[in-house]
Amino acid sequence: MESLSFCFCLPCLVPLYSYNTTNPTTMKLNGLSTAALAVVALLPLAASVNINLDDEVSIMSTAATYAYEIMTYYTNNATNTPADEVGSFPKPPYYWWESGAVWGGLVDYWAYTNDSSYVDTTRDALVANFGPNQDLIMPNKRDQEGNDDQAFWIFALMSALEYQFPIPSDSDPQYLDVAKKAFDGMAARWDTKTCNGGLKWQIYPDSVVGYDYKNSVSNGAFFALAARLARYTGNQTYTDWAVKTWDWSQRIGLIGPKYEIFDGSDDKLNCSEVNHMQWSYGVGIYLHGAATLYNFTNGSAIWQQRTSGLLERSAVFFSPFKNATNIMWEAACEGAHSCNTDQQSFKAYLARFLAKTAILAPFTAPAVKTLLRTSAAAAAKSCSGGSHGTTCGTKWYTGGYDGTYGLGQQLNALEVTQALLAGKAGAPDTQADVHIVNKPVTTTQAVPAKTSTALPTHTKNAAMMARGVRGVLGGAAVGAAVVGVW
């Protein structure tokens, strides 16, 4: 990994203030140490986010602004924070799964920028949520932990492994041990009693909703995790699970004939009917898994075809209007102003997995670059709210701030921006690349709260259909290099 070091307290990298989650115009400073506050007090006030897509320093500065704003939502960093709340963002409104998603994003932030500002906090959060059996099953989050919720924490551990994120102390279980144990738990929940297989959305039969629903995010996450573990460890068992899960998803209809990723199916009906709602993170998750297997199989034709098909189908989530070409949106809810708290963050994961896809399957890089650059520029314009012009909105295609705010909106902006730096980290490592250096945890910091993913919405179709990615893909060159800033 190319090393770029910079101090987070430089004027160009510090977002000076943050905003209260209930009132974006109210400043709050709880995310800064006393020393940092002293430095901040001497700095000029930032006006708004201003990004130069051709300048690496500008992209890193913008990503640092977004990362800082995310951390202002994290209040479980006091010395009296209960141990089982470390790593969780406040609930309400944020569930446990989104906390895991944030820490995964911050692992990538460190890998792409070499900014270590949040390393200790992130590592503390991950370790605190290993669970009593070191399998990411958290008894105190039982009402929030489904298969897909748990998967987002495993995603974070896989990124920690793939980028050699600083590991816990010798006394703690290691990332790979926990990831494998959590995956094994998911595999044990593969349910052949209905639909001839598949994972249920929920883990526990007494869940209020979702135990009888086999959804694409749970199964797509299981597929992607199997692919990543296969590539990381070389273990054929994981490859077999990945292929089995893909084949099942396709057979049931969660993967459509044109690589659409549909929301899920009711197992009380033996998965005979499919809910055709489409969400951006669903296609992103399957896409990343397919690209991982393309890479792991040295460019096999079948995984190239599947990767291309999924990328093409991601067009549903770009270009909502003729004057918003290649700008990302959440098609099923943004137009209707109906995105809930969970859904406000979904674009983050499509952006994250597009970037990782471009690294693993370089033939996709030209198309991905176009989509991410355009969306990052639009996101920066959206991040112009609040007293100091760095609060991010939901709708990137409006050309400005839309009045909404929250953790999800900030994470969306961080992910799509730092995605432009993904090439700096290079290809994700495998177990053979790892040279273990123990670095003990030095501080105790707070952990975000857990959430469950969006309820299945039983509507017939997503609000919008595909527009321009097919055209963008036409320029993709097989074997294109992905290095540095795109």
GROMACS .gro file of C-alpha atoms in nm, residues 84-328:
model
  245
   84ASP     CA    1  -2.229  -0.366   2.539
   85GLU     CA    2  -2.294  -0.027   2.379
   86VAL     CA    3  -1.939   0.034   2.264
   87GLY     CA    4  -1.940   0.045   1.887
   88SER     CA    5  -2.306   0.140   1.856
   89PHE     CA    6  -2.437   0.468   1.726
   90PRO     CA    7  -2.737   0.599   1.921
   91LYS     CA    8  -3.065   0.411   1.888
   92PRO     CA    9  -3.304   0.555   1.810
   93PRO     CA   10  -3.267   0.608   1.525
   94TYR     CA   11  -2.966   0.399   1.419
   95TYR     CA   12  -2.970   0.021   1.437
   96TRP     CA   13  -2.676  -0.209   1.505
   97TRP     CA   14  -2.622  -0.309   1.143
   98GLU     CA   15  -2.556   0.050   1.036
   99SER     CA   16  -2.295   0.084   1.308
  100GLY     CA   17  -2.109  -0.212   1.160
  101ALA     CA   18  -2.143  -0.053   0.818
  102VAL     CA   19  -1.987   0.270   0.944
  103TRP     CA   20  -1.687   0.093   1.097
  104GLY     CA   21  -1.637  -0.098   0.773
  105GLY     CA   22  -1.635   0.234   0.592
  106LEU     CA   23  -1.378   0.373   0.835
  107VAL     CA   24  -1.153   0.070   0.787
  108ASP     CA   25  -1.156   0.156   0.417
  109TYR     CA   26  -1.102   0.524   0.498
  110TRP     CA   27  -0.780   0.433   0.679
  111ALA     CA   28  -0.669   0.203   0.397
  112TYR     CA   29  -0.735   0.460   0.125
  113THR     CA   30  -0.598   0.773   0.301
  114ASN     CA   31  -0.353   0.643   0.564
  115ASP     CA   32  -0.522   0.878   0.812
  116SER     CA   33  -0.510   0.698   1.146
  117SER     CA   34  -0.739   0.939   1.333
  118TYR     CA   35  -1.006   0.675   1.393
  119VAL     CA   36  -0.804   0.354   1.406
  120ASP     CA   37  -0.828   0.303   1.782
  121THR     CA   38  -1.197   0.391   1.791
  122THR     CA   39  -1.274   0.160   1.500
  123ARG     CA   40  -1.075  -0.128   1.642
  124ASP     CA   41  -1.239  -0.086   1.984
  125ALA     CA   42  -1.580  -0.093   1.817
  126LEU     CA   43  -1.508  -0.411   1.625
  127VAL     CA   44  -1.364  -0.594   1.925
  128ALA     CA   45  -1.651  -0.485   2.151
  129ASN     CA   46  -1.897  -0.652   1.915
  130PHE     CA   47  -1.725  -0.987   1.873
  131GLY     CA   48  -1.984  -1.124   2.116
  132PRO     CA   49  -1.943  -1.367   2.407
  133ASN     CA   50  -1.881  -1.657   2.166
  134GLN     CA   51  -1.665  -1.452   1.928
  135ASP     CA   52  -1.913  -1.498   1.643
  136LEU     CA   53  -2.074  -1.153   1.619
  137ILE     CA   54  -2.390  -1.276   1.791
  138MET     CA   55  -2.473  -1.006   2.045
  139PRO     CA   56  -2.732  -1.107   2.307
  140ASN     CA   57  -2.811  -0.744   2.391
  141LYS     CA   58  -2.883  -0.675   2.024
  142ARG     CA   59  -3.105  -0.978   1.976
  143ASP     CA   60  -3.403  -0.771   1.868
  144GLN     CA   61  -3.191  -0.601   1.602
  145GLU     CA   62  -2.975  -0.884   1.468
  146GLY     CA   63  -3.083  -1.062   1.154
  147ASN     CA   64  -2.859  -1.243   0.910
  148ASP     CA   65  -2.807  -0.930   0.703
  149ASP     CA   66  -2.739  -0.718   1.011
  150GLN     CA   67  -2.467  -0.954   1.128
  151ALA     CA   68  -2.322  -0.963   0.776
  152PHE     CA   69  -2.237  -0.593   0.779
  153TRP     CA   70  -2.014  -0.650   1.079
  154ILE     CA   71  -1.849  -0.944   0.903
  155PHE     CA   72  -1.795  -0.717   0.601
  156ALA     CA   73  -1.603  -0.483   0.832
  157LEU     CA   74  -1.384  -0.767   0.959
  158MET     CA   75  -1.315  -0.884   0.604
  159SER     CA   76  -1.201  -0.535   0.506
  160ALA     CA   77  -0.981  -0.528   0.816
  161LEU     CA   78  -0.822  -0.853   0.699
  162GLU     CA   79  -0.790  -0.752   0.334
  163TYR     CA   80  -0.621  -0.421   0.418
  164GLN     CA   81  -0.421  -0.543   0.720
  165PHE     CA   82  -0.598  -0.305   0.954
  166PRO     CA   83  -0.422  -0.295   1.294
  167ILE     CA   84  -0.523  -0.607   1.481
  168PRO     CA   85  -0.647  -0.642   1.838
  169SER     CA   86  -0.415  -0.735   2.121
  170ASP     CA   87  -0.295  -1.092   2.169
  171SER     CA   88  -0.561  -1.146   2.434
  172ASP     CA   89  -0.846  -1.083   2.190
  173PRO     CA   90  -0.975  -1.317   1.919
  174GLN     CA   91  -0.840  -1.219   1.579
  175TYR     CA   92  -1.045  -1.084   1.289
  176LEU     CA   93  -1.019  -1.399   1.079
  177ASP     CA   94  -1.121  -1.628   1.364
  178VAL     CA   95  -1.432  -1.422   1.434
  179ALA     CA   96  -1.523  -1.381   1.065
  180LYS     CA   97  -1.494  -1.756   1.004
  181LYS     CA   98  -1.696  -1.842   1.312
  182ALA     CA   99  -1.969  -1.594   1.217
  183PHE     CA  100  -1.977  -1.732   0.864
  184ASP     CA  101  -2.005  -2.086   0.998
  185GLY     CA  102  -2.304  -1.975   1.203
  186MET     CA  103  -2.471  -1.839   0.891
  187ALA     CA  104  -2.397  -2.162   0.705
  188ALA     CA  105  -2.558  -2.359   0.987
  189ARG     CA  106  -2.873  -2.150   0.939
  190TRP     CA  107  -2.902  -2.242   0.569
  191ASP     CA  108  -3.263  -2.356   0.565
  192THR     CA  109  -3.375  -2.641   0.340
  193LYS     CA  110  -3.718  -2.678   0.501
  194THR     CA  111  -3.860  -2.427   0.256
  195CYS     CA  112  -3.753  -2.303  -0.087
  196ASN     CA  113  -3.493  -2.582  -0.105
  197GLY     CA  114  -3.240  -2.365   0.074
  198GLY     CA  115  -3.149  -2.008   0.144
  199LEU     CA  116  -3.110  -1.791   0.450
  200LYS     CA  117  -3.403  -1.633   0.624
  201TRP     CA  118  -3.390  -1.260   0.680
  202GLN     CA  119  -3.409  -1.300   1.056
  203ILE     CA  120  -3.217  -1.533   1.285
  204TYR     CA  121  -3.471  -1.582   1.562
  205PRO     CA  122  -3.821  -1.734   1.523
  206ASP     CA  123  -3.969  -1.482   1.766
  207SER     CA  124  -3.866  -1.185   1.551
  208VAL     CA  125  -4.152  -0.943   1.505
  209VAL     CA  126  -4.120  -0.947   1.128
  210GLY     CA  127  -3.905  -1.120   0.868
  211TYR     CA  128  -3.848  -1.473   0.995
  212ASP     CA  129  -4.057  -1.611   0.709
  213TYR     CA  130  -3.884  -1.394   0.449
  214LYS     CA  131  -3.579  -1.502   0.249
  215ASN     CA  132  -3.424  -1.180   0.128
  216SER     CA  133  -3.157  -1.092  -0.122
  217VAL     CA  134  -2.943  -0.894   0.118
  218SER     CA  135  -2.899  -1.181   0.364
  219ASN     CA  136  -2.830  -1.430   0.086
  220GLY     CA  137  -2.625  -1.186  -0.120
  221ALA     CA  138  -2.415  -1.104   0.184
  222PHE     CA  139  -2.360  -1.474   0.250
  223PHE     CA  140  -2.256  -1.517  -0.113
  224ALA     CA  141  -2.018  -1.220  -0.101
  225LEU     CA  142  -1.867  -1.328   0.231
  226ALA     CA  143  -1.811  -1.679   0.098
  227ALA     CA  144  -1.639  -1.532  -0.207
  228ARG     CA  145  -1.418  -1.306   0.003
  229LEU     CA  146  -1.324  -1.585   0.243
  230ALA     CA  147  -1.250  -1.813  -0.052
  231ARG     CA  148  -1.016  -1.557  -0.201
  232TYR     CA  149  -0.858  -1.470   0.133
  233THR     CA  150  -0.801  -1.823   0.262
  234GLY     CA  151  -0.799  -2.036  -0.055
  235ASN     CA  152  -1.038  -2.279   0.116
  236GLN     CA  153  -1.258  -2.462  -0.137
  237THR     CA  154  -1.543  -2.490   0.114
  238TYR     CA  155  -1.607  -2.117   0.083
  239THR     CA  156  -1.601  -2.134  -0.295
  240ASP     CA  157  -1.859  -2.412  -0.283
  241TRP     CA  158  -2.085  -2.204  -0.059
  242ALA     CA  159  -2.054  -1.903  -0.288
  243VAL     CA  160  -2.152  -2.102  -0.597
  244LYS     CA  161  -2.434  -2.277  -0.411
  245THR     CA  162  -2.577  -1.947  -0.287
  246TRP     CA  163  -2.555  -1.782  -0.629
  247ASP     CA  164  -2.727  -2.077  -0.793
  248TRP     CA  165  -3.002  -2.079  -0.530
  249SER     CA  166  -3.055  -1.702  -0.560
  250GLN     CA  167  -3.089  -1.736  -0.936
  251ARG     CA  168  -3.317  -2.039  -0.919
  252ILE     CA  169  -3.556  -1.876  -0.670
  253GLY     CA  170  -3.559  -1.551  -0.867
  254LEU     CA  171  -3.381  -1.317  -0.627
  255ILE     CA  172  -3.141  -1.271  -0.918
  256GLY     CA  173  -3.357  -1.189  -1.218
  257PRO     CA  174  -3.302  -1.295  -1.580
  258LYS     CA  175  -3.128  -0.964  -1.654
  259TYR     CA  176  -2.931  -0.964  -1.328
  260GLU     CA  177  -3.186  -0.761  -1.139
  261ILE     CA  178  -3.154  -0.809  -0.764
  262PHE     CA  179  -3.503  -0.834  -0.617
  263ASP     CA  180  -3.580  -0.783  -0.250
  264GLY     CA  181  -3.694  -1.127  -0.136
  265SER     CA  182  -3.958  -1.398  -0.119
  266ASP     CA  183  -4.203  -1.536   0.136
  267ASP     CA  184  -4.095  -1.883   0.242
  268LYS     CA  185  -4.448  -1.961   0.364
  269LEU     CA  186  -4.529  -1.969  -0.008
  270ASN     CA  187  -4.216  -2.178  -0.071
  271CYS     CA  188  -4.064  -1.876  -0.248
  272SER     CA  189  -4.313  -1.909  -0.534
  273GLU     CA  190  -4.357  -1.531  -0.550
  274VAL     CA  191  -4.085  -1.266  -0.550
  275ASN     CA  192  -4.105  -0.910  -0.422
  276HIS     CA  193  -3.962  -0.711  -0.712
  277MET     CA  194  -3.850  -0.408  -0.512
  278GLN     CA  195  -3.488  -0.321  -0.590
  279TRP     CA  196  -3.242  -0.150  -0.355
  280SER     CA  197  -2.899  -0.016  -0.443
  281TYR     CA  198  -2.707  -0.208  -0.180
  282GLY     CA  199  -2.850  -0.539  -0.301
  283VAL     CA  200  -2.691  -0.518  -0.644
  284GLY     CA  201  -2.374  -0.377  -0.489
  285ILE     CA  202  -2.335  -0.675  -0.259
  286TYR     CA  203  -2.387  -0.937  -0.531
  287LEU     CA  204  -2.163  -0.737  -0.767
  288HIS     CA  205  -1.876  -0.736  -0.521
  289GLY     CA  206  -1.910  -1.110  -0.465
  290ALA     CA  207  -1.909  -1.179  -0.838
  291ALA     CA  208  -1.606  -0.957  -0.894
  292THR     CA  209  -1.424  -1.132  -0.610
  293LEU     CA  210  -1.483  -1.469  -0.775
  294TYR     CA  211  -1.380  -1.328  -1.114
  295ASN     CA  212  -1.053  -1.227  -0.952
  296PHE     CA  213  -1.011  -1.549  -0.755
  297THR     CA  214  -1.071  -1.766  -1.063
  298ASN     CA  215  -0.819  -1.567  -1.270
  299GLY     CA  216  -1.081  -1.408  -1.489
  300SER     CA  217  -1.322  -1.691  -1.561
  301ALA     CA  218  -1.573  -1.615  -1.835
  302ILE     CA  219  -1.879  -1.697  -1.624
  303TRP     CA  220  -1.785  -1.458  -1.344
  304GLN     CA  221  -1.689  -1.190  -1.594
  305GLN     CA  222  -2.033  -1.225  -1.751
  306ARG     CA  223  -2.205  -1.208  -1.414
  307THR     CA  224  -1.999  -0.911  -1.299
  308SER     CA  225  -2.078  -0.726  -1.622
  309GLY     CA  226  -2.447  -0.811  -1.597
  310LEU     CA  227  -2.477  -0.687  -1.241
  311LEU     CA  228  -2.288  -0.367  -1.318
  312GLU     CA  229  -2.517  -0.303  -1.611
  313ARG     CA  230  -2.825  -0.357  -1.394
  314SER     CA  231  -2.697  -0.105  -1.142
  315ALA     CA  232  -2.819   0.151  -1.397
  316VAL     CA  233  -3.147   0.154  -1.203
  317PHE     CA  234  -2.965   0.359  -0.943
  318PHE     CA  235  -2.813   0.624  -1.170
  319SER     CA  236  -2.937   0.908  -1.391
  320PRO     CA  237  -3.278   0.982  -1.237
  321PHE     CA  238  -3.333   1.267  -1.483
  322LYS     CA  239  -3.185   1.376  -1.814
  323ASN     CA  240  -2.994   1.655  -1.643
  324ALA     CA  241  -2.860   1.419  -1.374
  325THR     CA  242  -2.668   1.170  -1.588
  326ASN     CA  243  -2.460   0.918  -1.390
  327ILE     CA  244  -2.563   1.058  -1.052
  328MET     CA  245  -2.653   0.791  -0.798
   0.00000   0.00000   0.00000
